[in-house]
Tab-separated table of C-alpha atoms in Angstrom:
chain	number	residue	atom	x	y	z
A	1	MET	CA	0.000	0.000	0.000
A	2	ARG	CA	2.865	2.375	0.755
A	3	ALA	CA	4.475	1.474	-2.565
A	4	THR	CA	1.194	2.274	-4.322
A	5	ALA	CA	1.053	5.636	-2.561
A	6	ARG	CA	4.592	6.464	-3.697
A	7	ILE	CA	3.995	5.361	-7.303
A	8	ALA	CA	0.718	7.287	-7.571
A	9	ASP	CA	2.132	10.238	-5.612
A	10	VAL	CA	-0.820	10.329	-3.240
A	11	ALA	CA	-1.149	10.193	0.526
A	12	PHE	CA	-1.096	6.793	2.200
A	13	ASN	CA	-4.473	7.532	3.791
A	14	THR	CA	-5.943	7.968	0.310
A	15	VAL	CA	-4.798	4.479	-0.664
A	16	ASP	CA	-5.981	3.101	2.666
A	17	LYS	CA	-9.456	4.588	2.219
A	18	LEU	CA	-9.707	3.264	-1.338
A	19	PHE	CA	-8.569	-0.189	-0.167
A	20	ILE	CA	-11.304	-0.303	2.471
A	21	GLU	CA	-13.995	0.761	-0.001
A	22	ALA	CA	-12.757	-1.725	-2.607
A	23	GLY	CA	-12.565	-4.583	-0.116
A	24	HIS	CA	-16.108	-4.014	1.119
A	25	ALA	CA	-17.423	-3.750	-2.456
A	26	CYS	CA	-15.705	-7.003	-3.487
A	27	ALA	CA	-16.962	-8.837	-0.406
A	28	THR	CA	-20.535	-7.646	-0.941
A	29	TYR	CA	-20.554	-8.421	-4.670
A	30	GLN	CA	-19.290	-11.965	-4.201
A	31	ASP	CA	-21.653	-12.582	-1.293
A	32	LYS	CA	-24.599	-11.699	-3.552
A	33	THR	CA	-23.311	-13.324	-6.746
A	34	LEU	CA	-21.891	-16.645	-5.568
A	35	ARG	CA	-25.283	-18.301	-4.995
A	36	ASP	CA	-27.131	-21.333	-6.416
A	37	LEU	CA	-23.826	-22.888	-7.434
A	38	ARG	CA	-23.806	-26.334	-9.037
A	39	CYS	CA	-20.494	-27.555	-7.698
A	40	LYS	CA	-19.832	-31.305	-7.617
A	41	HIS	CA	-16.559	-31.759	-5.745
A	42	LEU	CA	-15.451	-29.354	-3.031
A	43	GLN	CA	-12.203	-29.361	-1.100
A	44	LEU	CA	-11.881	-27.586	2.254
A	45	ASP	CA	-8.751	-26.417	4.033
A	46	GLU	CA	-7.399	-23.704	6.352
A	47	ILE	CA	-4.343	-21.476	5.995
A	48	TRP	CA	-2.509	-19.851	8.912
A	49	SER	CA	-1.450	-16.228	9.235
A	50	PHE	CA	-1.381	-13.695	12.042
A	51	VAL	CA	-2.531	-10.195	12.879
A	52	TYR	CA	-0.360	-7.614	14.683
A	53	ALA	CA	1.891	-10.238	16.318
A	54	LYS	CA	2.347	-13.974	16.421
A	55	GLN	CA	0.373	-15.651	19.173
A	56	LYS	CA	3.381	-16.295	21.392
A	57	ASN	CA	4.357	-12.600	21.242
A	58	VAL	CA	0.917	-11.113	21.935
A	59	PRO	CA	1.310	-10.989	25.762
A	60	THR	CA	4.378	-8.741	25.446
A	61	ALA	CA	3.230	-6.723	22.406
A	62	LYS	CA	2.500	-3.033	22.974
A	63	SER	CA	-1.116	-1.922	22.431
A	64	ALA	CA	-2.111	-5.250	20.901
A	65	PRO	CA	-5.742	-5.202	19.680
A	66	LYS	CA	-8.283	-7.754	20.874
A	67	ASP	CA	-7.941	-9.916	17.739
A	68	ALA	CA	-4.128	-9.965	17.689
A	69	GLY	CA	-2.402	-13.303	17.200
A	70	ASP	CA	-3.018	-16.347	15.048
A	71	VAL	CA	-5.692	-16.048	12.363
A	72	TRP	CA	-6.937	-18.832	10.126
A	73	THR	CA	-8.589	-18.453	6.730
A	74	TRP	CA	-10.976	-21.318	6.013
A	75	VAL	CA	-11.394	-21.842	2.268
A	76	ALA	CA	-13.619	-23.995	0.051
A	77	ILE	CA	-12.623	-24.561	-3.567
A	78	ASP	CA	-14.489	-26.311	-6.372
A	79	ALA	CA	-12.128	-28.974	-7.691
A	80	ASP	CA	-13.629	-28.792	-11.196
A	81	SER	CA	-14.026	-25.058	-11.880
A	82	LYS	CA	-11.418	-23.912	-9.297
A	83	LEU	CA	-13.969	-21.362	-8.045
A	84	VAL	CA	-13.674	-20.302	-4.395
A	85	PRO	CA	-17.336	-19.896	-3.343
A	86	SER	CA	-16.789	-19.322	0.383
A	87	TRP	CA	-14.133	-18.395	2.920
A	88	ARG	CA	-14.094	-17.371	6.576
A	89	ILE	CA	-11.576	-15.451	8.691
A	90	GLY	CA	-11.254	-16.453	12.339
A	91	ASP	CA	-9.714	-18.936	14.730
A	92	ARG	CA	-9.547	-22.719	14.237
A	93	THR	CA	-12.368	-23.634	16.593
A	94	SER	CA	-15.566	-25.543	15.899
A	95	GLU	CA	-17.581	-22.309	16.103
A	96	THR	CA	-15.692	-20.741	13.208
A	97	GLY	CA	-15.826	-23.997	11.274
A	98	LEU	CA	-19.608	-24.182	11.698
A	99	ALA	CA	-20.085	-20.588	10.518
A	100	PHE	CA	-17.865	-21.313	7.502
A	101	VAL	CA	-19.652	-24.499	6.449
A	102	ASP	CA	-23.095	-22.971	7.079
A	103	ASP	CA	-22.231	-20.158	4.663
A	104	LEU	CA	-20.929	-22.664	2.114
A	105	ALA	CA	-24.051	-24.832	2.314
A	106	MET	CA	-26.333	-21.846	1.607
A	107	ARG	CA	-24.513	-21.166	-1.665
A	108	LEU	CA	-25.038	-24.613	-3.192
A	109	ALA	CA	-27.926	-25.712	-5.403
A	110	ASN	CA	-27.337	-29.471	-5.289
A	111	ARG	CA	-25.786	-32.332	-3.344
A	112	VAL	CA	-21.986	-32.238	-3.379
A	113	GLN	CA	-19.010	-34.354	-2.451
A	114	ILE	CA	-16.736	-32.715	0.132
A	115	THR	CA	-13.212	-33.602	1.142
A	116	SER	CA	-11.373	-32.076	4.084
A	117	ASP	CA	-8.317	-32.896	6.125
A	118	GLY	CA	-8.638	-34.630	9.478
A	119	HIS	CA	-9.400	-31.465	11.464
A	120	ARG	CA	-12.131	-32.560	13.904
A	121	ALA	CA	-14.020	-29.264	13.641
A	122	TYR	CA	-15.224	-30.301	10.178
A	123	LEU	CA	-17.115	-33.320	11.541
A	124	GLU	CA	-19.549	-31.257	13.591
A	125	ALA	CA	-19.694	-28.409	11.080
A	126	ILE	CA	-20.587	-30.517	8.038
A	127	GLU	CA	-23.113	-32.605	9.940
A	128	GLY	CA	-24.734	-29.442	11.278
A	129	ALA	CA	-24.888	-27.689	7.901
A	130	PHE	CA	-25.704	-30.589	5.565
A	131	GLY	CA	-27.137	-33.320	7.773
A	132	GLY	CA	-27.161	-36.481	5.664
A	133	ASP	CA	-27.488	-34.634	2.352
A	134	VAL	CA	-23.784	-34.763	1.480
A	135	ASP	CA	-21.087	-37.176	0.390
A	136	TYR	CA	-18.235	-36.447	2.762
A	137	ALA	CA	-14.806	-37.991	3.271
A	138	GLN	CA	-11.634	-36.979	5.058
A	139	LEU	CA	-8.067	-37.372	3.864
A	140	VAL	CA	-6.143	-37.955	7.077
A	141	LYS	CA	-2.397	-37.464	6.810
A	142	VAL	CA	0.074	-39.140	9.133
A	143	TYR	CA	3.190	-37.200	10.108
A	144	GLY	CA	6.442	-38.412	11.586
A	145	ALA	CA	8.477	-36.634	14.232
A	146	SER	CA	10.257	-33.451	13.158
A	147	PRO	CA	14.058	-33.752	12.971
A	148	GLU	CA	15.890	-31.739	15.603
A	149	SER	CA	17.407	-29.558	12.880
A	150	MET	CA	13.952	-28.499	11.660
A	151	LYS	CA	12.277	-27.722	14.980
A	152	GLY	CA	11.213	-24.098	15.230
A	153	ARG	CA	11.228	-23.658	11.450
A	154	TYR	CA	8.376	-23.397	8.995
A	155	SER	CA	8.917	-26.776	7.352
A	156	PRO	CA	6.308	-29.256	8.629
A	157	ALA	CA	7.102	-32.722	9.864
A	158	GLU	CA	7.535	-35.338	7.146
A	159	CYS	CA	4.277	-36.816	5.907
A	160	THR	CA	4.672	-40.578	6.250
A	161	GLY	CA	1.311	-41.543	4.809
A	162	ALA	CA	-2.375	-40.741	4.346
A	163	HIS	CA	-5.612	-42.654	4.453
A	164	LYS	CA	-9.121	-41.899	3.215
A	165	GLU	CA	-12.099	-42.161	5.548
A	166	ARG	CA	-15.755	-42.133	4.489
A	167	ILE	CA	-17.684	-39.976	6.926
A	168	GLU	CA	-21.141	-39.463	5.384
A	169	GLY	CA	-23.036	-40.528	2.271
A	170	ASN	CA	-21.346	-42.293	-0.607
A	171	PRO	CA	-18.255	-40.313	-1.659
A	172	ASP	CA	-16.340	-41.399	-4.762
A	173	MET	CA	-12.965	-42.309	-3.269
A	174	LYS	CA	-11.068	-41.406	-6.433
A	175	HIS	CA	-12.094	-37.777	-5.837
A	176	VAL	CA	-11.057	-37.760	-2.167
A	177	SER	CA	-8.180	-35.287	-2.243
A	178	THR	CA	-7.132	-31.939	-0.792
A	179	SER	CA	-4.308	-31.238	-3.251
A	180	ILE	CA	-6.208	-28.471	-5.085
A	181	ALA	CA	-7.086	-26.743	-1.806
A	182	GLU	CA	-3.478	-26.982	-0.658
A	183	ARG	CA	-2.264	-25.555	-3.975
A	184	GLN	CA	-4.753	-22.736	-3.515
A	185	ASN	CA	-3.058	-21.966	-0.189
A	186	LEU	CA	0.155	-21.318	-2.119
A	187	THR	CA	-1.727	-19.005	-4.480
A	188	MET	CA	-2.842	-16.981	-1.460
A	189	ARG	CA	0.674	-16.772	-0.040
A	190	MET	CA	2.046	-15.635	-3.400
A	191	SER	CA	-0.771	-13.196	-4.203
A	192	ILE	CA	-1.588	-11.566	-0.860
A	193	ARG	CA	1.380	-9.733	0.619
A	194	ARG	CA	-0.114	-9.955	4.118
A	195	PHE	CA	0.260	-13.756	3.980
A	196	THR	CA	3.936	-13.713	2.954
A	197	ARG	CA	6.176	-15.113	5.674
A	198	LEU	CA	9.165	-13.292	7.203
A	199	THR	CA	8.128	-9.784	6.170
A	200	ASN	CA	6.801	-6.697	7.935
A	201	ALA	CA	3.747	-6.655	5.642
A	202	PHE	CA	1.519	-8.648	7.997
A	203	SER	CA	-1.899	-7.229	8.862
A	204	LYS	CA	-2.189	-4.955	11.877
A	205	LYS	CA	-6.004	-5.157	12.035
A	206	ILE	CA	-8.164	-8.209	11.383
A	207	GLU	CA	-10.756	-6.120	9.517
A	208	LYS	CA	-8.215	-5.148	6.850
A	209	HIS	CA	-6.910	-8.708	6.780
A	210	ALA	CA	-10.403	-9.874	5.827
A	211	LEU	CA	-10.810	-7.126	3.213
A	212	SER	CA	-7.536	-8.098	1.542
A	213	VAL	CA	-8.822	-11.665	1.164
A	214	ALA	CA	-12.078	-10.436	-0.394
A	215	LEU	CA	-10.152	-8.259	-2.845
A	216	HIS	CA	-7.890	-11.176	-3.750
A	217	TYR	CA	-10.769	-13.555	-4.446
A	218	MET	CA	-12.575	-10.966	-6.562
A	219	HIS	CA	-9.596	-10.942	-8.902
A	220	TYR	CA	-8.945	-14.694	-8.601
A	221	ASN	CA	-12.534	-15.764	-9.292
A	222	PHE	CA	-13.454	-13.265	-12.006
A	223	ALA	CA	-10.376	-11.731	-13.634
A	224	ARG	CA	-7.613	-14.316	-13.530
A	225	ILE	CA	-7.308	-16.957	-16.242
A	226	HIS	CA	-6.661	-20.398	-14.804
A	227	LYS	CA	-3.761	-22.019	-16.668
A	228	THR	CA	-5.454	-25.388	-17.017
A	229	LEU	CA	-9.004	-24.220	-17.726
A	230	ARG	CA	-7.945	-21.267	-19.939
A	231	ILE	CA	-10.875	-19.279	-18.527
A	232	SER	CA	-11.597	-17.747	-15.147
A	233	PRO	CA	-13.042	-19.903	-12.341
A	234	ALA	CA	-16.248	-17.831	-12.382
A	235	MET	CA	-16.685	-18.550	-16.099
A	236	ALA	CA	-16.019	-22.258	-15.580
A	237	ALA	CA	-18.645	-22.343	-12.822
A	238	GLY	CA	-21.238	-20.522	-14.937
A	239	VAL	CA	-21.313	-17.472	-12.671
A	240	THR	CA	-20.382	-15.074	-15.487
A	241	ASP	CA	-20.072	-15.332	-19.263
A	242	LYS	CA	-17.060	-13.052	-19.654
A	243	LEU	CA	-13.531	-12.631	-18.385
A	244	TRP	CA	-13.479	-9.584	-16.157
A	245	SER	CA	-10.750	-6.993	-16.518
A	246	VAL	CA	-9.338	-4.850	-13.738
A	247	ALA	CA	-11.355	-2.008	-15.287
A	248	ASP	CA	-14.527	-4.078	-14.763
A	249	ILE	CA	-13.649	-4.563	-11.092
A	250	VAL	CA	-12.977	-0.825	-10.724
A	251	ALA	CA	-16.336	-0.043	-12.339
A	252	MET	CA	-18.084	-2.414	-9.921
A	253	ILE	CA	-16.345	-0.715	-6.979
A	254	ASP	CA	-17.360	2.718	-8.305
A	255	ASP	CA	-20.987	1.597	-8.664
A	256	SER	CA	-20.972	0.266	-5.121
A	257	TYR	CA	-19.492	3.495	-3.789
A	258	ASN	CA	-22.055	5.632	-5.646
A	259	ARG	CA	-24.959	3.487	-4.412
A	260	ASN	CA	-23.730	3.759	-0.833
A	261	ARG	CA	-23.468	7.546	-1.122
A	262	ALA	CA	-26.918	7.798	-2.676
A	263	GLY	CA	-28.376	5.534	-0.025
């Protein structure tokens, strides 16, 4: 944001205000548009980040806000169209998981197959949101002990195996995978500066953290061509019939701003 202010030769507060307006407009547009989706195979996962300070440093941080510390972004991705229909910012508890899956369920027009990792919060959340009207399986990974040389670093313990578990319905086991969701996590880390590790670009407020995710998914879903599909995820999912440009996103943000002023 500071680089943008320097390039455009405007005040940082001007960029900050525009970012907030754009983030809210993107969140509202996608909330209204991503409905009655006919997804078939969904993959669910969570990605870690933090706000203001890492959790272990919050007790000694100066003027830390209430939501400082670890933050998780729960994400659902359609394995076929690569559309991200729902996400949720929060902690990693069952309450956040239930709110996330409830929102996802309301956006779907048909029965789907869902795959998640072995996080126990998904069991209660998916049962609560879908009941028995879902084909659900978990891909449970088994990790070995971390070598002494890797303790305290970002590299996870070595994955020594994985097994598929049917949880509900009749999931097709050949589609039980979380690889697309995990690859999407990398897209977030590479595309959203606030998620980049070992920088000073981390979010200072959770509200702006959430807005940055909404802005990212507006571009990802509508204006970014997927290399395999050769069209945008929103086009592949039948949400739109055209590839959006950045100018289209700007026009949508302008319309939202004008409506809010008029209202």
